[in-house]
Tab-separated table of C-alpha atoms and ligand atoms in Angstrom:
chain	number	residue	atom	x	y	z
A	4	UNK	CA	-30.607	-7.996	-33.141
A	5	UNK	CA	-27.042	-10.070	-33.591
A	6	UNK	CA	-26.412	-12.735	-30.581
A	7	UNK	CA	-23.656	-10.711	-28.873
A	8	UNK	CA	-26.160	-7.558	-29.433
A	9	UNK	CA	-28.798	-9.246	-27.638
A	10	UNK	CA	-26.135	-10.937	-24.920
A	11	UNK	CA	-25.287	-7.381	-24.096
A	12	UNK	CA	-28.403	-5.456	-24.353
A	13	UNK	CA	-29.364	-3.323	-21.076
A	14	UNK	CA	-33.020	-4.055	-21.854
A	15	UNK	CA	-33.153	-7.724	-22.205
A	16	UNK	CA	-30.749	-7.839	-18.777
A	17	UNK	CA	-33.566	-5.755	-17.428
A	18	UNK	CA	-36.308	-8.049	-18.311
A	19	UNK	CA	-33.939	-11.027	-17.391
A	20	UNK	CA	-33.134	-9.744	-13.660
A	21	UNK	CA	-36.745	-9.190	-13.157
A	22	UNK	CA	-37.896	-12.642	-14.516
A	23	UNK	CA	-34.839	-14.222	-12.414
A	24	UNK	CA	-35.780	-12.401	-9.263
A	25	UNK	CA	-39.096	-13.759	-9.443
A	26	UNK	CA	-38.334	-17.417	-9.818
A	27	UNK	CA	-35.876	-16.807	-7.200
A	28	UNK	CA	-38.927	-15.443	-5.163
A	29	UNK	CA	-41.137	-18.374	-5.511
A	30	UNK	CA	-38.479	-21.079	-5.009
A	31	UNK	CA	-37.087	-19.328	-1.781
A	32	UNK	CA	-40.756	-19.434	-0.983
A	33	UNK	CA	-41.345	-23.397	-1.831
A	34	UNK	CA	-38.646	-24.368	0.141
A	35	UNK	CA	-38.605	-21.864	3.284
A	36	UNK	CA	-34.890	-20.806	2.400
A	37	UNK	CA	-32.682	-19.025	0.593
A	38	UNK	CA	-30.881	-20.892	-2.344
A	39	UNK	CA	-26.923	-21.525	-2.622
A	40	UNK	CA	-25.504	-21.889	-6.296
A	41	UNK	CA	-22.113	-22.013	-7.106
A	42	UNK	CA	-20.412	-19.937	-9.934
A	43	UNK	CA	-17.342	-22.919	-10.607
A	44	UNK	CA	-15.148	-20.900	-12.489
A	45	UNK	CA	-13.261	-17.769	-11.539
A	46	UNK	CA	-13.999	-15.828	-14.133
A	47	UNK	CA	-17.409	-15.892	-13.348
A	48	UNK	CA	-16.875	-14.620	-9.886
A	49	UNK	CA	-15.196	-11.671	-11.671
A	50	UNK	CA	-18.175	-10.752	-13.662
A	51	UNK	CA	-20.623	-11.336	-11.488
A	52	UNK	CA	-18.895	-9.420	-9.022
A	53	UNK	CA	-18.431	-6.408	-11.767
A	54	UNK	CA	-22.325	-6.778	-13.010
A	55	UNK	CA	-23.654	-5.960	-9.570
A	56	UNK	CA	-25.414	-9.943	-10.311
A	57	UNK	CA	-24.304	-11.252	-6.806
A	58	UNK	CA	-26.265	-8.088	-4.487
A	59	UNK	CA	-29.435	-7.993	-6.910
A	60	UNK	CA	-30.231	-11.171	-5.955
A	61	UNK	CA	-28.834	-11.678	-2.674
A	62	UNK	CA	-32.371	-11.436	-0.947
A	63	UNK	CA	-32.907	-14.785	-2.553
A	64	UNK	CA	-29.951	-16.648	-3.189
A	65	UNK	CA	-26.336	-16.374	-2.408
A	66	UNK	CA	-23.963	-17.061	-5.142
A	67	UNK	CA	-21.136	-18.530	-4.169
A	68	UNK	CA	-17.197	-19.016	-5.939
A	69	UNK	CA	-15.973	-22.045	-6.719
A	70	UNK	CA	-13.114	-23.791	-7.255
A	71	UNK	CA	-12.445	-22.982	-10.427
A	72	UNK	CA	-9.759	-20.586	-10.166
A	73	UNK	CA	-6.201	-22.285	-11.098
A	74	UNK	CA	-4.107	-20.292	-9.520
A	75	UNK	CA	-5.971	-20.279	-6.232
A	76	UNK	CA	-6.182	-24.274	-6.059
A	77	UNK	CA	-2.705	-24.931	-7.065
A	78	UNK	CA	-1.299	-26.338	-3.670
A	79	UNK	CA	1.001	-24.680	-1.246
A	80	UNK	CA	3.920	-27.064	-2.039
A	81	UNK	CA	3.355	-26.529	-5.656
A	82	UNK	CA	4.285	-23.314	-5.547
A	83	UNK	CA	7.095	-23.453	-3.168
A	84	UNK	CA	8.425	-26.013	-5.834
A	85	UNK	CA	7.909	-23.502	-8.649
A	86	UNK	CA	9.580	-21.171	-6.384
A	87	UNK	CA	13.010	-23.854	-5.277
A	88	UNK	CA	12.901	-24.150	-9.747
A	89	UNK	CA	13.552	-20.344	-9.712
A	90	UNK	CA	16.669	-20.330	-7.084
A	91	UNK	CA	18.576	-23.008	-9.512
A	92	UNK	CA	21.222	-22.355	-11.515
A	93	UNK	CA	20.745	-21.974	-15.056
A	94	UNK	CA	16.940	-22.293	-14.739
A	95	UNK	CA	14.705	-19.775	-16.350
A	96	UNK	CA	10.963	-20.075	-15.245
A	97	UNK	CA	8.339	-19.110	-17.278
A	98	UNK	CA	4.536	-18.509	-16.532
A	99	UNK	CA	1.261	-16.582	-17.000
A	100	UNK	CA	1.996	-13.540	-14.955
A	101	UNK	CA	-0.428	-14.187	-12.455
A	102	UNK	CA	1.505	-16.751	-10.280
A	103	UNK	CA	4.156	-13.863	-9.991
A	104	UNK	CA	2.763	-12.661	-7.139
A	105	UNK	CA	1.131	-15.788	-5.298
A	106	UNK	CA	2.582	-15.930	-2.074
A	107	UNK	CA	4.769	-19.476	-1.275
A	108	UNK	CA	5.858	-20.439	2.535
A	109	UNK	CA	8.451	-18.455	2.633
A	110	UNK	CA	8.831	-16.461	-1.046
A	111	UNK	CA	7.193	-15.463	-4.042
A	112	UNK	CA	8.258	-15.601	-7.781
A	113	UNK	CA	8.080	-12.134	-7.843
A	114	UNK	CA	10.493	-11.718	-4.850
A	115	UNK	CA	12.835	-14.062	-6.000
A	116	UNK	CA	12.953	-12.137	-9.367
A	117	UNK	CA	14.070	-9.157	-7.177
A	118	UNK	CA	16.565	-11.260	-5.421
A	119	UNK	CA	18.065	-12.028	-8.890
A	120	UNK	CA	16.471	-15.426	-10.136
A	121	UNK	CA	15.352	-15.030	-13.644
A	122	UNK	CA	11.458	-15.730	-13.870
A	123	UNK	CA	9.789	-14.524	-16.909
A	124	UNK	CA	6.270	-13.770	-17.906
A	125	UNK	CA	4.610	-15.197	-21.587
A	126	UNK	CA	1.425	-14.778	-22.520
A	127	UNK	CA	1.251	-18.592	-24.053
A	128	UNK	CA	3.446	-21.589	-23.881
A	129	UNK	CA	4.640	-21.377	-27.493
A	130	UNK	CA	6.415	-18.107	-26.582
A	131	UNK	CA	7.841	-20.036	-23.817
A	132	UNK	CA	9.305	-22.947	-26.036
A	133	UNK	CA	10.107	-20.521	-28.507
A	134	UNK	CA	12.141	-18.630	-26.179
A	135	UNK	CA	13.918	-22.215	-25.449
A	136	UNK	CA	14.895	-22.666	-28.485
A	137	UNK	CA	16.558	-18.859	-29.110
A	138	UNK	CA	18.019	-19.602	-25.838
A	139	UNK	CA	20.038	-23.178	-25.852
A	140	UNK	CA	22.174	-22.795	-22.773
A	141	UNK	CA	19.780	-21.903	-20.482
A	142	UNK	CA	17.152	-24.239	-19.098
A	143	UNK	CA	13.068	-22.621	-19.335
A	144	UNK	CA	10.936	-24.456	-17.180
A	145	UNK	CA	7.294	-23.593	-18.122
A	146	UNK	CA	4.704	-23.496	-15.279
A	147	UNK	CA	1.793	-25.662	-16.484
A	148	UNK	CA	-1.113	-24.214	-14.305
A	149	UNK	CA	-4.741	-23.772	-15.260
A	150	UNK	CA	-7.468	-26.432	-16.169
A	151	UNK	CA	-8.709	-27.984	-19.177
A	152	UNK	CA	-8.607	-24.755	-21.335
A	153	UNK	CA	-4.860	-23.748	-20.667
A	154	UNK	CA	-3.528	-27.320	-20.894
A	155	UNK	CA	-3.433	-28.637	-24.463
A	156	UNK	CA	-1.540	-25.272	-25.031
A	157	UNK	CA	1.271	-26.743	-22.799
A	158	UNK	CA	0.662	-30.261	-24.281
A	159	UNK	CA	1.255	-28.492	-27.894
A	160	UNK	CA	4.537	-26.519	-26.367
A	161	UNK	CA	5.470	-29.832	-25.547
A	162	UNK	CA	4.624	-31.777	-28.473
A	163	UNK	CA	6.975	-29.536	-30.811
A	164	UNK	CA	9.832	-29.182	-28.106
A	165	UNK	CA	9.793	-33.289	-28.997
A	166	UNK	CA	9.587	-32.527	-32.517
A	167	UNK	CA	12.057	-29.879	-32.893
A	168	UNK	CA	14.251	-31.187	-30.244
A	169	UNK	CA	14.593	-28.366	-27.874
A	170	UNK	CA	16.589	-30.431	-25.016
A	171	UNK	CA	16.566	-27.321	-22.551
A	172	UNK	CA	12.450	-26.475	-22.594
A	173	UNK	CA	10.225	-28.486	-19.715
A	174	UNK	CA	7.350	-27.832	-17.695
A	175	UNK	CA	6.366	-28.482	-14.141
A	176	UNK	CA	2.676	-29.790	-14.578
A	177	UNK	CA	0.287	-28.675	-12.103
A	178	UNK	CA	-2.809	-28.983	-14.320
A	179	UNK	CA	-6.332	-29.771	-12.942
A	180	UNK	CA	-9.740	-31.388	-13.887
A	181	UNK	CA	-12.726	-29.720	-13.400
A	182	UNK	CA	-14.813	-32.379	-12.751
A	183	UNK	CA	-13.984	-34.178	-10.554
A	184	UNK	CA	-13.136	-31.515	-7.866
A	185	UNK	CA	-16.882	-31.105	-8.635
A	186	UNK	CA	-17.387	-34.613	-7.352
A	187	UNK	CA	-15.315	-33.722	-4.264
A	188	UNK	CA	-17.398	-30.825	-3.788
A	189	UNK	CA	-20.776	-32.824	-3.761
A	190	UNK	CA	-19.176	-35.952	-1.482
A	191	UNK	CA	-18.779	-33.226	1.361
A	192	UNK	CA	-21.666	-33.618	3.552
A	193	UNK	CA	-21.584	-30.262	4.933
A	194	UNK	CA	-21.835	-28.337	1.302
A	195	UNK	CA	-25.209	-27.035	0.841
A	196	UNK	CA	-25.283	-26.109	-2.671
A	197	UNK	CA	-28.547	-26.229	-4.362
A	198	UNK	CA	-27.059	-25.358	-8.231
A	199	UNK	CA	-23.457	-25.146	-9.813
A	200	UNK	CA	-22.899	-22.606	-12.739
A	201	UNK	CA	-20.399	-23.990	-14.760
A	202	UNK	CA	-17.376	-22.775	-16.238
A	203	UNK	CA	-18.079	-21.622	-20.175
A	204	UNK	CA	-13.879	-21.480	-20.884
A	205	UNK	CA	-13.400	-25.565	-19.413
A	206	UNK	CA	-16.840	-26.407	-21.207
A	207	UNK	CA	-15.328	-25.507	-24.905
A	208	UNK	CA	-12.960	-28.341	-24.282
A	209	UNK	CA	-14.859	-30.747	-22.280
A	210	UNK	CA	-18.122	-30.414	-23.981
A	211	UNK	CA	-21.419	-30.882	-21.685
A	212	UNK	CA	-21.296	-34.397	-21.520
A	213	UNK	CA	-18.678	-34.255	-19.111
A	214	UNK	CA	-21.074	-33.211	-16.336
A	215	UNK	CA	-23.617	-36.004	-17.026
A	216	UNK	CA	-22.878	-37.426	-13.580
A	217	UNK	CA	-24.022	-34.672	-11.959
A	218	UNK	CA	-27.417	-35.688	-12.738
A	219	UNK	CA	-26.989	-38.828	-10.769
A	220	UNK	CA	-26.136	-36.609	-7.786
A	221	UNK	CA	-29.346	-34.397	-8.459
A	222	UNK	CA	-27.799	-31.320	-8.893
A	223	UNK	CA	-29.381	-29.278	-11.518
A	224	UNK	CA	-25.814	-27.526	-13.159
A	225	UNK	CA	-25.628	-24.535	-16.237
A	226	UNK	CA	-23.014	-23.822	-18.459
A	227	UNK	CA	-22.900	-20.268	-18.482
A	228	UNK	CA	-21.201	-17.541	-20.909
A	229	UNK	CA	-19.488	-14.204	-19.441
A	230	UNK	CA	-22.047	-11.660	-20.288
A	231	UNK	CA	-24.208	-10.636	-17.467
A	232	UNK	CA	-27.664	-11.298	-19.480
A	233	UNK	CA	-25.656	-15.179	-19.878
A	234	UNK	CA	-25.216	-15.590	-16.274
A	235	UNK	CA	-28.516	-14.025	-15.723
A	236	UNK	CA	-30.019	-16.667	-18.184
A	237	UNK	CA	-28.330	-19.771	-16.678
A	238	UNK	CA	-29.300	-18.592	-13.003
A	239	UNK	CA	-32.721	-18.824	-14.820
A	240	UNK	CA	-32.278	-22.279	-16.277
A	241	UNK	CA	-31.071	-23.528	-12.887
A	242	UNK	CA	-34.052	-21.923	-10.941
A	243	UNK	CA	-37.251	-22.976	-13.013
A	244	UNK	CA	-34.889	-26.612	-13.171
A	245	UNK	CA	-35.914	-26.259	-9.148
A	246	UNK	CA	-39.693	-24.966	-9.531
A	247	UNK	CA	-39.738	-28.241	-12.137
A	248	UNK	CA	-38.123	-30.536	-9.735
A	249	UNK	CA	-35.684	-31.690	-12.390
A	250	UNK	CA	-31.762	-31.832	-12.031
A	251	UNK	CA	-29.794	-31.599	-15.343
A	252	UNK	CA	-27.458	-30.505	-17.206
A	253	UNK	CA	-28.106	-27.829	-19.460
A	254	UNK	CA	-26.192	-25.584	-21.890
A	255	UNK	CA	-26.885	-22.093	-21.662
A	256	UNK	CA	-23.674	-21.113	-23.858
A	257	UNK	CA	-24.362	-23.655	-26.588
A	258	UNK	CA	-23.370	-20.894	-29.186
A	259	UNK	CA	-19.686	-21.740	-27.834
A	260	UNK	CA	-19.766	-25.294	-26.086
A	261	UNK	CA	-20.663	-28.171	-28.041
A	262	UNK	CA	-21.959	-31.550	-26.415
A	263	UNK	CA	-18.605	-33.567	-26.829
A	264	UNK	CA	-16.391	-30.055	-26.723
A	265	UNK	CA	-13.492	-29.888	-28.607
A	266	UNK	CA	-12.305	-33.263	-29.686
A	267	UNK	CA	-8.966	-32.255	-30.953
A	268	UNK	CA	-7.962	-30.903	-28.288
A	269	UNK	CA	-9.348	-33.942	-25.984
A	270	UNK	CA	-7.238	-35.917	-28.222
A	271	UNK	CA	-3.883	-33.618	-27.634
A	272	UNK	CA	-4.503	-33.665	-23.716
A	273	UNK	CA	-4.321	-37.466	-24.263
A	274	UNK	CA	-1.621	-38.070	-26.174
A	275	UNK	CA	0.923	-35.856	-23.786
A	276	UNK	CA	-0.799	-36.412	-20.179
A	277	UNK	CA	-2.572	-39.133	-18.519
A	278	UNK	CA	-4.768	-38.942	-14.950
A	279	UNK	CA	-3.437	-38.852	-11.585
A	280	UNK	CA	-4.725	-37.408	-8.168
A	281	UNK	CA	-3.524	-34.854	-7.547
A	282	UNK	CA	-4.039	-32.166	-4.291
A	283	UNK	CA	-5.399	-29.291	-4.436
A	284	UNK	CA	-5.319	-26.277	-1.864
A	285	UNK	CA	-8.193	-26.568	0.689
A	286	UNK	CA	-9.675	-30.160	-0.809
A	287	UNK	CA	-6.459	-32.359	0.042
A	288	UNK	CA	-5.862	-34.824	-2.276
A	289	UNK	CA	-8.793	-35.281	-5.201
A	290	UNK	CA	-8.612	-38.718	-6.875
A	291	UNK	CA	-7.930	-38.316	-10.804
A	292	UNK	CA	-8.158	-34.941	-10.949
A	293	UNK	CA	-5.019	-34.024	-12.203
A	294	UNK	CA	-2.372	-34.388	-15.168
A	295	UNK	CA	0.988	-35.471	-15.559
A	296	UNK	CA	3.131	-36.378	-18.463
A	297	UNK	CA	2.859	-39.904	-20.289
A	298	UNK	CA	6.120	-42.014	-19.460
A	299	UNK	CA	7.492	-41.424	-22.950
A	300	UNK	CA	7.263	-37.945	-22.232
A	301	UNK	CA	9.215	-37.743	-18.436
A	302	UNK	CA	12.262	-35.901	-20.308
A	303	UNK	CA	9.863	-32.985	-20.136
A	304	UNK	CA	8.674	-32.982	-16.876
A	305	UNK	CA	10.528	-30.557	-14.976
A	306	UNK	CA	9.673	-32.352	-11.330
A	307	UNK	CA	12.031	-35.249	-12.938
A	308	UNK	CA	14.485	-33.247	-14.711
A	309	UNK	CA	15.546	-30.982	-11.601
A	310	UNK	CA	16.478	-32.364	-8.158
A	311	UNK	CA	14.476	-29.905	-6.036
A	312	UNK	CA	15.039	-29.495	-2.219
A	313	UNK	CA	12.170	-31.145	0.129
A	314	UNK	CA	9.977	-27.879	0.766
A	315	UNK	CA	8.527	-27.357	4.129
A	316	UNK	CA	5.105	-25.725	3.031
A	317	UNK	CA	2.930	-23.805	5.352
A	318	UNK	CA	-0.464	-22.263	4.395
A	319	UNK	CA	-0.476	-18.530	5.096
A	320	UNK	CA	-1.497	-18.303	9.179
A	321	UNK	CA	-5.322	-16.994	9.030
A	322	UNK	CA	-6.095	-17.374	5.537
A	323	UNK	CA	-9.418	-18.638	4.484
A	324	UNK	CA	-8.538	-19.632	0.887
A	325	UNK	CA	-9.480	-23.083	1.159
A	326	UNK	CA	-12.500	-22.948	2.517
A	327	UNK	CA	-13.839	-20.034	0.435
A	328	UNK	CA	-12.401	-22.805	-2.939
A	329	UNK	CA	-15.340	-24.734	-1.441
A	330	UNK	CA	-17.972	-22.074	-1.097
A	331	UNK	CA	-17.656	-22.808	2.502
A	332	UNK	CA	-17.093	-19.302	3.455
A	333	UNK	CA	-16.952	-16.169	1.420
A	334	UNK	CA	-13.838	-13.589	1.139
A	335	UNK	CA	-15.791	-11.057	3.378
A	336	UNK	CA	-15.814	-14.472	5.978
A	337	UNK	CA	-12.031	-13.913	6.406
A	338	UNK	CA	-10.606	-11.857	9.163
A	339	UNK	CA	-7.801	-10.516	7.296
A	340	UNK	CA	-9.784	-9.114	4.161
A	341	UNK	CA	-9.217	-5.862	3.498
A	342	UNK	CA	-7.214	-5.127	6.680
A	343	UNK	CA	-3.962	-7.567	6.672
A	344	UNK	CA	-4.932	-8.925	2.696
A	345	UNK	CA	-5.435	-6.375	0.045
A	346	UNK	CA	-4.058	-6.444	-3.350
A	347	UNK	CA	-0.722	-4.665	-2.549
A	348	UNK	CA	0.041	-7.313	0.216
A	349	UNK	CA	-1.716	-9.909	-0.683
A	350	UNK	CA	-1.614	-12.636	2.024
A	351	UNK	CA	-3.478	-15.723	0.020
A	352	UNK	CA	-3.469	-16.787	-3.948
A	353	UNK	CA	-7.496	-15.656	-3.923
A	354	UNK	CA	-6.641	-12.148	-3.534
A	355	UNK	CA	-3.705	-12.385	-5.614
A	356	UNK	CA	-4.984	-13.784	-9.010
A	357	UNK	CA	-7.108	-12.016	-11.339
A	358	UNK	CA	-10.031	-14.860	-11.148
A	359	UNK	CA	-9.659	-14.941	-7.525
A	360	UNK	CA	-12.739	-14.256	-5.011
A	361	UNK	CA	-10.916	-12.357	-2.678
A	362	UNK	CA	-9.689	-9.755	-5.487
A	363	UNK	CA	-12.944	-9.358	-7.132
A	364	UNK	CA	-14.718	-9.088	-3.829
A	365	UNK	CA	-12.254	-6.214	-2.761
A	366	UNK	CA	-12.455	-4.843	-6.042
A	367	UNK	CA	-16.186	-4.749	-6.731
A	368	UNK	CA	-18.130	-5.708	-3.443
A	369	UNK	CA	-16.181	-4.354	-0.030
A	370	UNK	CA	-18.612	-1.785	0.644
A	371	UNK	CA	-22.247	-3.585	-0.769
B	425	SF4	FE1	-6.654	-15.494	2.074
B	425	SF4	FE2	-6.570	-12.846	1.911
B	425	SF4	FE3	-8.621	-14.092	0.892
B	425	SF4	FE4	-8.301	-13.971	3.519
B	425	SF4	S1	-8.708	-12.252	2.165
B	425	SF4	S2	-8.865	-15.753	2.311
B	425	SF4	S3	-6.070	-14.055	3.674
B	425	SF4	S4	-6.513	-14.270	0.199
């Protein structure tokens, strides 16, 4: 049988669930409780929410989303800035269509495309900077959100605006690091979490040696692939880790994510960004967990190019984003799920996006 046979083969997920369900049996029984893990990325929550993964094994562990859903943890004032870049004149915003919709303060992108502003969806940056360049008398300002997968796109887009000298193409950076809102997560004392799945998309790039650290907290931590028999196989790895006592880091997509990740593109994130805290919605302010343009690069940044009105940023009254970004609560926790949020009116950025909890919780799990 090929790998992606095998990854996708109703039998093995049979045999898999049923070996997973008794690990999960005799660790629940070891330690008196039921078990916490965290799926990290927000892709994850989608397919585990879509496999059914999250009610087969809810008698003995709750799985939990993460953080790692960009458009969710991009901060309040963020996106009222993205939305103050869409009211000037001359400026053409791009972005991934899912901020569209994410609701700001007092607007939305998508509202103030209504209203007239010009806001326009690409699927990468290059179509973005290519658009720039067709396009010399208007200003495109690209919205750089998303982690360490979607940046060294936007690093590239900005790498050959440099090159080709396309003057009117810049990007208001709102890129984040994956690890070290991890590190945030596990210096709250009132987070519970007995295993982190981690995210197979940031992993390509950052390799597995990125999460080393995690050992020295003692949290046993799985890269994971999208399949269900992958997530079914890491929630494996991370359970006998617990009947073993042991807490590492292991790589359950290794046929994707190497141990250093993707050095070129390491390289690229380097050359056109360096660190900075940054905050994110629900954490506050995490230290070096974000990106922003090298010095030699601030032509680009479109927080420096554009004088942008102070924004008075409110999170939406009642919503429980934040705390369900910490696996503090879960959507189902929040009062206005599916009765004032749904995915026509969507109140917060987790029911908006297509990785958010909220959204694949109303999708897949509102009645289990
Ligand atoms: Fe926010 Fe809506 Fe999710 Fe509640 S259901 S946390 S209001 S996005």
């Amino acid at each position: 049988m090929q790998i992606w046979e095998r990854l996708r083969d109703p039998a093995t997920g049979r045999k898999l669930a049923g070996r997973v369900r008794e690990l999960a049996a005799r660790v629940c029984d070891r330690l008196g409780r039921r078990l916490v893990f965290m799926e990290v990325c927000g892709t994850h929550t989608m397919a585990i929410s879509r496999s059914g993964i999250r009610s087969l094994l809810r008698d003995y562990l709750e799985l939990r989303s993460g953080p790692g859903c960009p458009v969710c943890v991009t901060d309040q004032a963020d996106i009222d800035r993205m939305i103050a870049l869409a009211r000037l004149e001359g400026v053409v915003v791009g972005t991934f269509g899912d901020m569209l919709r994410v609701p700001g303060s007092s607007s939305s992108l998508e509202r103030e495309r209504a209203l007239g502003a010009q806001v326009k969806i690409f699927y990468s940056p290059a179509e973005a900077v290519a658009w720039a360049a067709a396009n010399p008398s208007q200003q495109m300002v690209f919205l750089g959100v998303g982690f360490e997968t979607t940046a060294p796109g936007v690093a590239l887009s900005i790498k050959e605006a440099e090159q080709k000298g396309i003057s009117n193409y810049s990007v208001y950076v709102s890129h984040k690091l994956i690890p070290p809102a991890l590190k945030a997560l596990l210096a709250d004392p009132e987070n519970r979490l007995d295993g982190f799945l981690l995210p197979g998309h940031v992993s390509t790039i950052i390799g597995r040696r990125a999460y080393l650290f995690l050992e020295e907290y003692g949290m046993p931590a799985v890269i994971a692939g999208f399949e269900p028999n992958e997530i079914l196989d890491a929630v494996r790895e991370l359970l006998e880790m617990l009947l073993e006592g042991k807490a590492e880091v292991r790589n359950a997509y290794s046929h994707v994510v190497r141990e250093e990740g993707n050095l070129r593109a390491q390289k690229l994130l380097s050359e056109v960004f360096t660190v900075c805290d940054v905050p994110w919605r629900g954490f506050g302010c995490i230290p070096q967990s974000g990106l922003r343009l090298r010095e030699e690069l601030a032509a680009f940044d479109a927080a420096r190019r554009f004088e942008l009105p102070p924004v008075e940023s409110r999170v939406p009254p009642g919503c429980a984003c934040g705390e369900i970004l910490k696996g503090k609560l879960t959507p189902k926790d929040c009062p206005l799920f599916a009765r004032a949020c749904h995915p026509t009116h969507p109140v917060g950025p987790c029911m908006v996006s297509s990785e958010g909890a909220c959204a694949a919780y109303y999708r897949y799990e509102r009645e289990v």
